[in-house]
PDB file of C-alpha atoms in Angstrom:
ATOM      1  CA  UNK A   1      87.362 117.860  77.971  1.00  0.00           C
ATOM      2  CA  UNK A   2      86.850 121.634  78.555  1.00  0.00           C
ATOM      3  CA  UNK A   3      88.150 125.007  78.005  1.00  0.00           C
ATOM      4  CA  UNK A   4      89.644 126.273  81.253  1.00  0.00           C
ATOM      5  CA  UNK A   5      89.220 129.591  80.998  1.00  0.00           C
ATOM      6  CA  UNK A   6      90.067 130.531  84.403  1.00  0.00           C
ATOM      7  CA  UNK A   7      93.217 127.935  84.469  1.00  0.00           C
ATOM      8  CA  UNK A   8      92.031 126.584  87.849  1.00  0.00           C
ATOM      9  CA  UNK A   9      92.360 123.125  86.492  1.00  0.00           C
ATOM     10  CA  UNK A  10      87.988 123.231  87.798  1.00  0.00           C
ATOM     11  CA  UNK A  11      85.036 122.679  84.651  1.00  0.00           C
ATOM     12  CA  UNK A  12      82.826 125.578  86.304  1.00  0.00           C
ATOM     13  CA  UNK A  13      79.517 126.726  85.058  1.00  0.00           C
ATOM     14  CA  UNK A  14      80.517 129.070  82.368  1.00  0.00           C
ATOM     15  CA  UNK A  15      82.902 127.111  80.613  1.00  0.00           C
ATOM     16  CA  UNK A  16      82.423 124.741  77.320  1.00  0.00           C
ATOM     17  CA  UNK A  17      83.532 121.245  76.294  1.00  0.00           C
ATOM     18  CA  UNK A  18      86.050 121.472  73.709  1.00  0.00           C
ATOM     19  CA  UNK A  19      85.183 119.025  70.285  1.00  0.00           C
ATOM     20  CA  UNK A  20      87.695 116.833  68.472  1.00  0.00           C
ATOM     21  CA  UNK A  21      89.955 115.788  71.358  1.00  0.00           C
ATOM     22  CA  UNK A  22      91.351 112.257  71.500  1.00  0.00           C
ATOM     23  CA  UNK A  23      91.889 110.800  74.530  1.00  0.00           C
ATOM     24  CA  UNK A  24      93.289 107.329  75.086  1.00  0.00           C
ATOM     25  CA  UNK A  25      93.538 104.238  77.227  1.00  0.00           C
ATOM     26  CA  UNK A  26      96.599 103.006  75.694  1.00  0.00           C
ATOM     27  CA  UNK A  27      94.645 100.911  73.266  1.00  0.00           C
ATOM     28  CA  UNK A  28      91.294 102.777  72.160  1.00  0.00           C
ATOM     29  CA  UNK A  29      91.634 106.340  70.755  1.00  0.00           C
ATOM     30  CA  UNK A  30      88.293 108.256  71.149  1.00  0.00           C
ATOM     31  CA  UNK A  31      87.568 111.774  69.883  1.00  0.00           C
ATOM     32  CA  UNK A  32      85.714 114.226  72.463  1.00  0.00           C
ATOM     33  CA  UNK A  33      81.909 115.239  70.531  1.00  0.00           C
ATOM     34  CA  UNK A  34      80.453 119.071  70.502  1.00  0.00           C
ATOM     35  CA  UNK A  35      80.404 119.232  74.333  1.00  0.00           C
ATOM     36  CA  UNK A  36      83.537 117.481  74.988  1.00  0.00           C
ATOM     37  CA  UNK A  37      82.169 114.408  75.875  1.00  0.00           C
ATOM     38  CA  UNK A  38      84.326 110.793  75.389  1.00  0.00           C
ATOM     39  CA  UNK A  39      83.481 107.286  76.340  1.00  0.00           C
ATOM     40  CA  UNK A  40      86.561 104.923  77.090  1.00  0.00           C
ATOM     41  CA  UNK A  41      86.306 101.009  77.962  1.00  0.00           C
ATOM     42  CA  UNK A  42      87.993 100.942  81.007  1.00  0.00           C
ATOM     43  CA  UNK A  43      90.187  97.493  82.606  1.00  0.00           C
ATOM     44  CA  UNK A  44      92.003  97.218  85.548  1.00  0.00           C
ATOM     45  CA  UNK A  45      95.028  99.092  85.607  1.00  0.00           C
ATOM     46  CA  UNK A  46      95.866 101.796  83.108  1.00  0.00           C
ATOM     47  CA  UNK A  47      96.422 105.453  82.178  1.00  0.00           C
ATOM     48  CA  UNK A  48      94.354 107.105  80.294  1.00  0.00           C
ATOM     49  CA  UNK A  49      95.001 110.590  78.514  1.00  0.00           C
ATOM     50  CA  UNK A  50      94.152 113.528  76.475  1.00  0.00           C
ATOM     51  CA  UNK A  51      96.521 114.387  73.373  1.00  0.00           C
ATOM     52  CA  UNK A  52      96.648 118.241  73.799  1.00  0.00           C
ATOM     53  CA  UNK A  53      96.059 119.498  70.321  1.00  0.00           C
ATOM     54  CA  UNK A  54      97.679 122.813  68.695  1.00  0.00           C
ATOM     55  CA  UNK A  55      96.168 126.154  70.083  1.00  0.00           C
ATOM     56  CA  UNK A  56      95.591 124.718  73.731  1.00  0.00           C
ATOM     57  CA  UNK A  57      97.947 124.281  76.343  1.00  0.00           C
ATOM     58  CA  UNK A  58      97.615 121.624  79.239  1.00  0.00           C
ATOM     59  CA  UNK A  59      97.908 123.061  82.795  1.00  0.00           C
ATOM     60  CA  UNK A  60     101.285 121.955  84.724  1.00  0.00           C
ATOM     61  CA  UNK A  61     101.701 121.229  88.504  1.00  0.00           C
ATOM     62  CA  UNK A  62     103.702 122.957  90.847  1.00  0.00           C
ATOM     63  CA  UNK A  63     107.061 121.273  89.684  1.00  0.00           C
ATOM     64  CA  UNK A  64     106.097 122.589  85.761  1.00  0.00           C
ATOM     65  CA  UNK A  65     105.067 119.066  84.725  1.00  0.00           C
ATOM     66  CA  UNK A  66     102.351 118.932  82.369  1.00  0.00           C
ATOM     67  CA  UNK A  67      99.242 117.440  83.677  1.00  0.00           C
ATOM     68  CA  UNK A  68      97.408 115.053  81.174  1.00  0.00           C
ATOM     69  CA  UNK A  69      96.950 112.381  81.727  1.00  0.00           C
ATOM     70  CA  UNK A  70      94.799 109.702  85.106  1.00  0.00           C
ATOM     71  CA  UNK A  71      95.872 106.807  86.399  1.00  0.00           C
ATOM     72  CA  UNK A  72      93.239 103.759  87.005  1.00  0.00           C
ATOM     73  CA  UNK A  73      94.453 101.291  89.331  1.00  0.00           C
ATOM     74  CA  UNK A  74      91.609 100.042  92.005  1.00  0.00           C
ATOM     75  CA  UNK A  75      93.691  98.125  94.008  1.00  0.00           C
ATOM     76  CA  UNK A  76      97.097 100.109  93.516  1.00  0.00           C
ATOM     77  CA  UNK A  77     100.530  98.294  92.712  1.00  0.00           C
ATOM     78  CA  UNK A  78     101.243  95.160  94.295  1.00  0.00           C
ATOM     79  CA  UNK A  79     104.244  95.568  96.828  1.00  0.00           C
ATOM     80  CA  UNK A  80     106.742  97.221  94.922  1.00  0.00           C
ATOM     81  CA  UNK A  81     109.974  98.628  96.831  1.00  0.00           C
ATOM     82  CA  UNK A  82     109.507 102.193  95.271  1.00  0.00           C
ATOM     83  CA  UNK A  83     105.573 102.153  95.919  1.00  0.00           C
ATOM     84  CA  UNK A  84     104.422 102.469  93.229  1.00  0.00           C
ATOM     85  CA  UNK A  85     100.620 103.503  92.495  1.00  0.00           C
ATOM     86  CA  UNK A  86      98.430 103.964  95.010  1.00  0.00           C
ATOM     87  CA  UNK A  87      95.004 102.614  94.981  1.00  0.00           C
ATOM     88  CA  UNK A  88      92.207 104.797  92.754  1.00  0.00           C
ATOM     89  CA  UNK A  89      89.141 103.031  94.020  1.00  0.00           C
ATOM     90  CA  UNK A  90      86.064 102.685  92.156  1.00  0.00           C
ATOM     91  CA  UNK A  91      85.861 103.837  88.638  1.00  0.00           C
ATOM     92  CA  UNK A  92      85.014 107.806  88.832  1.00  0.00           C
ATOM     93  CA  UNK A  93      81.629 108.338  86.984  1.00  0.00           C
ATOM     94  CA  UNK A  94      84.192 111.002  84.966  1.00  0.00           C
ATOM     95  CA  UNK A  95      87.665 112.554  84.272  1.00  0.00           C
ATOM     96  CA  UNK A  96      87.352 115.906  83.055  1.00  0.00           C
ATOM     97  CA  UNK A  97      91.053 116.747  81.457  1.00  0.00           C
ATOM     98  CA  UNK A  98      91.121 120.789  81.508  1.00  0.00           C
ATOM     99  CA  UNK A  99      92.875 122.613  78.607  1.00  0.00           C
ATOM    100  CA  UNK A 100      93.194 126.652  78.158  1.00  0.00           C
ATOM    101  CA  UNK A 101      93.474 127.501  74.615  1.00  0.00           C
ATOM    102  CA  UNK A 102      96.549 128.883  73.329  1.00  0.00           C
ATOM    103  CA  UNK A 103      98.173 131.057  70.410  1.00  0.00           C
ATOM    104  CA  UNK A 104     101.914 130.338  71.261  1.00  0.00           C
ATOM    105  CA  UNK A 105     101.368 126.852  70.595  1.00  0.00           C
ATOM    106  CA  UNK A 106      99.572 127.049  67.483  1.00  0.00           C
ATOM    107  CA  UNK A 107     102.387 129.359  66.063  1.00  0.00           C
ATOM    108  CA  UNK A 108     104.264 127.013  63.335  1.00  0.00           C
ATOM    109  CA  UNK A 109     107.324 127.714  64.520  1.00  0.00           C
ATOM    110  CA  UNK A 110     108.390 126.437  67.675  1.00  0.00           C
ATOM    111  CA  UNK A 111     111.539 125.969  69.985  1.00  0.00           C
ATOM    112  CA  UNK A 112     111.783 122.053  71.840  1.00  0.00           C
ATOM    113  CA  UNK A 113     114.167 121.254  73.853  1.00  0.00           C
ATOM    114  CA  UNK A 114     114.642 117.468  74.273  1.00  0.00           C
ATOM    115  CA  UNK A 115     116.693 115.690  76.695  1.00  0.00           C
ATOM    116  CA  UNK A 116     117.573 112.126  78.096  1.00  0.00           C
ATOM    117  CA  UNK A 117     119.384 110.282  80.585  1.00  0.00           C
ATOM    118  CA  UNK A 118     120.078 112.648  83.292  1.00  0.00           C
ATOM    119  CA  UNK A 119     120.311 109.238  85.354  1.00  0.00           C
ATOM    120  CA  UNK A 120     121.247 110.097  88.571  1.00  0.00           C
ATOM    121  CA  UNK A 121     121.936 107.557  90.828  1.00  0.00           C
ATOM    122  CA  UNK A 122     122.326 109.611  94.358  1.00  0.00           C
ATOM    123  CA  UNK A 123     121.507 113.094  95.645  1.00  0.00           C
ATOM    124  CA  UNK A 124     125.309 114.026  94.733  1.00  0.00           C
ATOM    125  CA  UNK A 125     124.318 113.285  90.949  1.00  0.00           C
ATOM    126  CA  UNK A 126     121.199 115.212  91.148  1.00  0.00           C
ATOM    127  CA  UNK A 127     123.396 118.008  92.606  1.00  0.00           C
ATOM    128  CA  UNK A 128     126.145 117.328  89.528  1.00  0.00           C
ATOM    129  CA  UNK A 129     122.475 117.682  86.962  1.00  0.00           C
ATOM    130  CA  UNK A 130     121.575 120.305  88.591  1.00  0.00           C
ATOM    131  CA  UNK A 131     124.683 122.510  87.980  1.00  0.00           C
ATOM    132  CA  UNK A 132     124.867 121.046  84.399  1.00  0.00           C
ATOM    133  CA  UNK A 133     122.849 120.708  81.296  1.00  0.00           C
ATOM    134  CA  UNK A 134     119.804 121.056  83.644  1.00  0.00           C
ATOM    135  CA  UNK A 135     121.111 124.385  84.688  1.00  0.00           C
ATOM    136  CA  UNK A 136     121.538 125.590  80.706  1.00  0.00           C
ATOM    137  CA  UNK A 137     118.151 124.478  80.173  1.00  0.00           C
ATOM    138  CA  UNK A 138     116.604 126.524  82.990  1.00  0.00           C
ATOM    139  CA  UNK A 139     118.452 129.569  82.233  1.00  0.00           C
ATOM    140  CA  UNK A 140     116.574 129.342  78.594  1.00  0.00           C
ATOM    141  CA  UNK A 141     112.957 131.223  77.839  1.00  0.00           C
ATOM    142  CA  UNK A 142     112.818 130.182  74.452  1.00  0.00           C
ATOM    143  CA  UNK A 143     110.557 126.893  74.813  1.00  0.00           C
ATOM    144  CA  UNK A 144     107.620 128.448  76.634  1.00  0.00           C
ATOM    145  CA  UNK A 145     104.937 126.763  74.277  1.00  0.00           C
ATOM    146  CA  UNK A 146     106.535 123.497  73.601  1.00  0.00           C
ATOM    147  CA  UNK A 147     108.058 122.613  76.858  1.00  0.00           C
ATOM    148  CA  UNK A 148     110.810 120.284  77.388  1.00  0.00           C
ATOM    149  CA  UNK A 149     110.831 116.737  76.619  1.00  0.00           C
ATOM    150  CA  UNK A 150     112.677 113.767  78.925  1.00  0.00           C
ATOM    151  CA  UNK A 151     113.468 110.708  76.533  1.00  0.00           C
ATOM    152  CA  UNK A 152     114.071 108.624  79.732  1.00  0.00           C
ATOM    153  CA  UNK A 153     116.927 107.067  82.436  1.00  0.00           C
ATOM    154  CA  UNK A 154     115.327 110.173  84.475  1.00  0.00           C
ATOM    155  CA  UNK A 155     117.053 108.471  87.743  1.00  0.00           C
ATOM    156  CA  UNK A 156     119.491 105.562  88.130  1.00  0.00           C
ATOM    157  CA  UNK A 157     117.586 102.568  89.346  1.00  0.00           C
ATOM    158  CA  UNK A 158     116.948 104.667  92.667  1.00  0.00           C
ATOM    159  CA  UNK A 159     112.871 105.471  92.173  1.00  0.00           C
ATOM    160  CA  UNK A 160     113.504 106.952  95.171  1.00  0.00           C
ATOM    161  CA  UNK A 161     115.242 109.704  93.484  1.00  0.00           C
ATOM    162  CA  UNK A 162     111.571 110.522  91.196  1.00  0.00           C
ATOM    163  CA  UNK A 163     111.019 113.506  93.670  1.00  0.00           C
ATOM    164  CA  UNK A 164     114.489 115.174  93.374  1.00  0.00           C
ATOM    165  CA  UNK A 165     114.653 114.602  89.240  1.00  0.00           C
ATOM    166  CA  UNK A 166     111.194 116.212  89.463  1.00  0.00           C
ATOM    167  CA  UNK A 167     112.705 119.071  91.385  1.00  0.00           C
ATOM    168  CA  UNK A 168     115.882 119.714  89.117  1.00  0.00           C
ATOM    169  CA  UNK A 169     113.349 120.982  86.134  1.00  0.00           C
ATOM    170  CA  UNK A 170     110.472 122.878  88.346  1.00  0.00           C
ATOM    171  CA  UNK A 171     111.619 126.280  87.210  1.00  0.00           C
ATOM    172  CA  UNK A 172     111.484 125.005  83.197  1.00  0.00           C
ATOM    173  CA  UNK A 173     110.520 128.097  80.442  1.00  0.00           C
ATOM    174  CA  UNK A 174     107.583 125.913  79.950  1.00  0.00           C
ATOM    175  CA  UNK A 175     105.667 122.245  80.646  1.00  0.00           C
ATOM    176  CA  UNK A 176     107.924 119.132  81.110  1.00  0.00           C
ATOM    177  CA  UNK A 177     106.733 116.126  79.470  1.00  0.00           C
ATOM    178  CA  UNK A 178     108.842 112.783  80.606  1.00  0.00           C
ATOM    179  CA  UNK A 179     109.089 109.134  79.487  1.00  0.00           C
ATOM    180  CA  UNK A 180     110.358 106.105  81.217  1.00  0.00           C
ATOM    181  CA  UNK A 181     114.046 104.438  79.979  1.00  0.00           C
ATOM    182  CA  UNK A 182     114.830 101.268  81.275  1.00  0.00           C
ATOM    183  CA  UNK A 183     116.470 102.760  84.715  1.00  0.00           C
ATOM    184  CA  UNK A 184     113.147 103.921  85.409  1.00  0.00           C
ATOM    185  CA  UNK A 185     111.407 100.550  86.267  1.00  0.00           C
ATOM    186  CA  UNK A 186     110.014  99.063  89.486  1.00  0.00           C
ATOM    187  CA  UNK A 187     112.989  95.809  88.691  1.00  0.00           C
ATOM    188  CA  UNK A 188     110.484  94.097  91.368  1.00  0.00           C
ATOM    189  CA  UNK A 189     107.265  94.377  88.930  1.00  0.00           C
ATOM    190  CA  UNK A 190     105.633  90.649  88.677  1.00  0.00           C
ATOM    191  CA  UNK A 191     104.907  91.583  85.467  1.00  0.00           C
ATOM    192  CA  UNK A 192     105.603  93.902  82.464  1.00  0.00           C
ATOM    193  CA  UNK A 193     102.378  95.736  83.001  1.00  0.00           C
ATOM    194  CA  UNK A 194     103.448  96.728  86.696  1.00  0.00           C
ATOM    195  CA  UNK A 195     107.020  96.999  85.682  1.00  0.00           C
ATOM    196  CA  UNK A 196     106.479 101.575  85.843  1.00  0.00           C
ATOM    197  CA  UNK A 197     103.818 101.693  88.479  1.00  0.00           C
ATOM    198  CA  UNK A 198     106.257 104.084  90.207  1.00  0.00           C
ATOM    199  CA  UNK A 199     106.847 106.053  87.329  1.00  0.00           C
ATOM    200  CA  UNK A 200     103.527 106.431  86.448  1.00  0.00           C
ATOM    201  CA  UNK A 201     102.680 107.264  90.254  1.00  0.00           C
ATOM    202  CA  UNK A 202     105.359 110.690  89.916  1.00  0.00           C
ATOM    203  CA  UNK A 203     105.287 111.290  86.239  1.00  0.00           C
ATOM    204  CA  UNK A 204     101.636 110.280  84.327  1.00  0.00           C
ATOM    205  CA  UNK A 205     101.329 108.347  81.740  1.00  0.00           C
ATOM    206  CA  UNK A 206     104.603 106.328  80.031  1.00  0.00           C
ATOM    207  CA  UNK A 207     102.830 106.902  76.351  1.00  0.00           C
ATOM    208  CA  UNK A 208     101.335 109.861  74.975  1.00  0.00           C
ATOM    209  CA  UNK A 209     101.008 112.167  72.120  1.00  0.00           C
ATOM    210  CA  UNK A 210     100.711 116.094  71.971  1.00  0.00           C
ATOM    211  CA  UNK A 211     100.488 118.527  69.097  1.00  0.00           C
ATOM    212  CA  UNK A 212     102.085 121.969  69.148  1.00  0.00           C
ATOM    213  CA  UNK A 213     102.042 123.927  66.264  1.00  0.00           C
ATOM    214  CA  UNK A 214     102.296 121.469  63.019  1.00  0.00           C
ATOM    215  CA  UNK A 215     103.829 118.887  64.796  1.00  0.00           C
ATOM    216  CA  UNK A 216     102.252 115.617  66.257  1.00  0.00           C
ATOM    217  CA  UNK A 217     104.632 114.222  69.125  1.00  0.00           C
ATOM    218  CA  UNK A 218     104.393 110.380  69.799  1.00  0.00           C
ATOM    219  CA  UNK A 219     105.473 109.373  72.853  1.00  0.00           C
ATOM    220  CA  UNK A 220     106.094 105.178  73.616  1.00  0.00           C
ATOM    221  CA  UNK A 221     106.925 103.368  76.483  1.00  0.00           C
ATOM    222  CA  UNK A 222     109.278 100.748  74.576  1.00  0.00           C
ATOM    223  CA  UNK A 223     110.626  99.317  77.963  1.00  0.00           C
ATOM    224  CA  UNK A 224     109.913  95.495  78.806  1.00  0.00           C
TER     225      UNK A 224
END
């Protein structure tokens, strides 16, 4: 865990580790030491991540989502008709989550937008999201510190769709955090712990938690 000064998403020489981070498997909680150090037990297929705490902000990708969070899965998903994840290979010696501290979202007051169900099932519905509620929210610049939160039913059974629902929200005031609903399952999953490989492949981790100014978000993946 560092302090990305630079925001290149890169620990480089100059920068420090930052202390008191927890970061999770999805069963253990560690908290990162003085030089931002963590140790993890690590199985087969998981998603690990740091909970961002207040006064730091995660970095986003180039579609605004906020970027938290690794996927573990040495052999990738088994065949799944959306893909799911591909395969991570060995376990890396480390993952290095970067995080550039923050004032906006220590502030105690903050604006969050949260939506759900935008559950398109074909490019047309994207198109009808995308000149609806989706449109209201991107015209906003009030949540650049808290971002906006999906609740889930992002698409309409169509994984295929992950890329366009990504799309609708890439010019969001601020990071986009999202969580699967039951629409957002691989429905050919052999089992319950494969059953969001393709979520997880386009959107991080299904569980999570994040702190921005005196609030502690929990995030669950309550799909079987």
């Amino acid at each position: 865990m560092f302090d990305d000064v630079n925001k290149n998403s890169t620990l480089d020489g100059d920068e420090a580790g930052i202390e008191g981070v927890q970061v999770s498997n999805g069963v253990d909680v560690v908290t990162t030491d003085a030089e931002g150090r963590y140790e993890l037990p690590v199985r087969e297929h998981f998603t690990a991540f740091a909970t961002q705490p207040a006064g730091y902000q995660v970095p986003v990708d180039s579609q605004n989502f906020a970027q938290f969070s690794y996927n573990h899965s040495p052999e990738g998903s088994t065949d799944l008709k959306f893909g799911g994840l591909e395969p991570t290979g060995e376990t890396p010696k480390a993952v290095n989550f970067p995080m550039a501290k923050s004032a906006q979202t220590a502030l105690p007051e903050q604006t969050c937008p949260v939506a759900s169900d935008t559950q398109t099932y074909d490019k047309e519905e994207v198109e009808y999201a995308r000149k609806g509620a989706v449109a209201d929210l991107m015209a906003r610049n009030d949540y650049a510190s808290c971002g906006l939160l999906l609740l889930g039913d992002n698409v309409g059974d169509d994984l295929s769709l992950n890329p366009d629902l990504r799309e609708l929200y890439e010019n969001a005031n601020g990071p986009i955090r999202a969580l699967p609903g039951n629409h957002d399952m691989d429905y050919d999953a052999k089992d319950d712990e494969q059953a969001l490989d393709t979520y997880r492949q386009a959107f991080g981790a299904p569980y999570y938690s994040y702190d921005v100014g005196e609030t502690h978000f929990v995030s669950l993946d309550n799909i079987v």
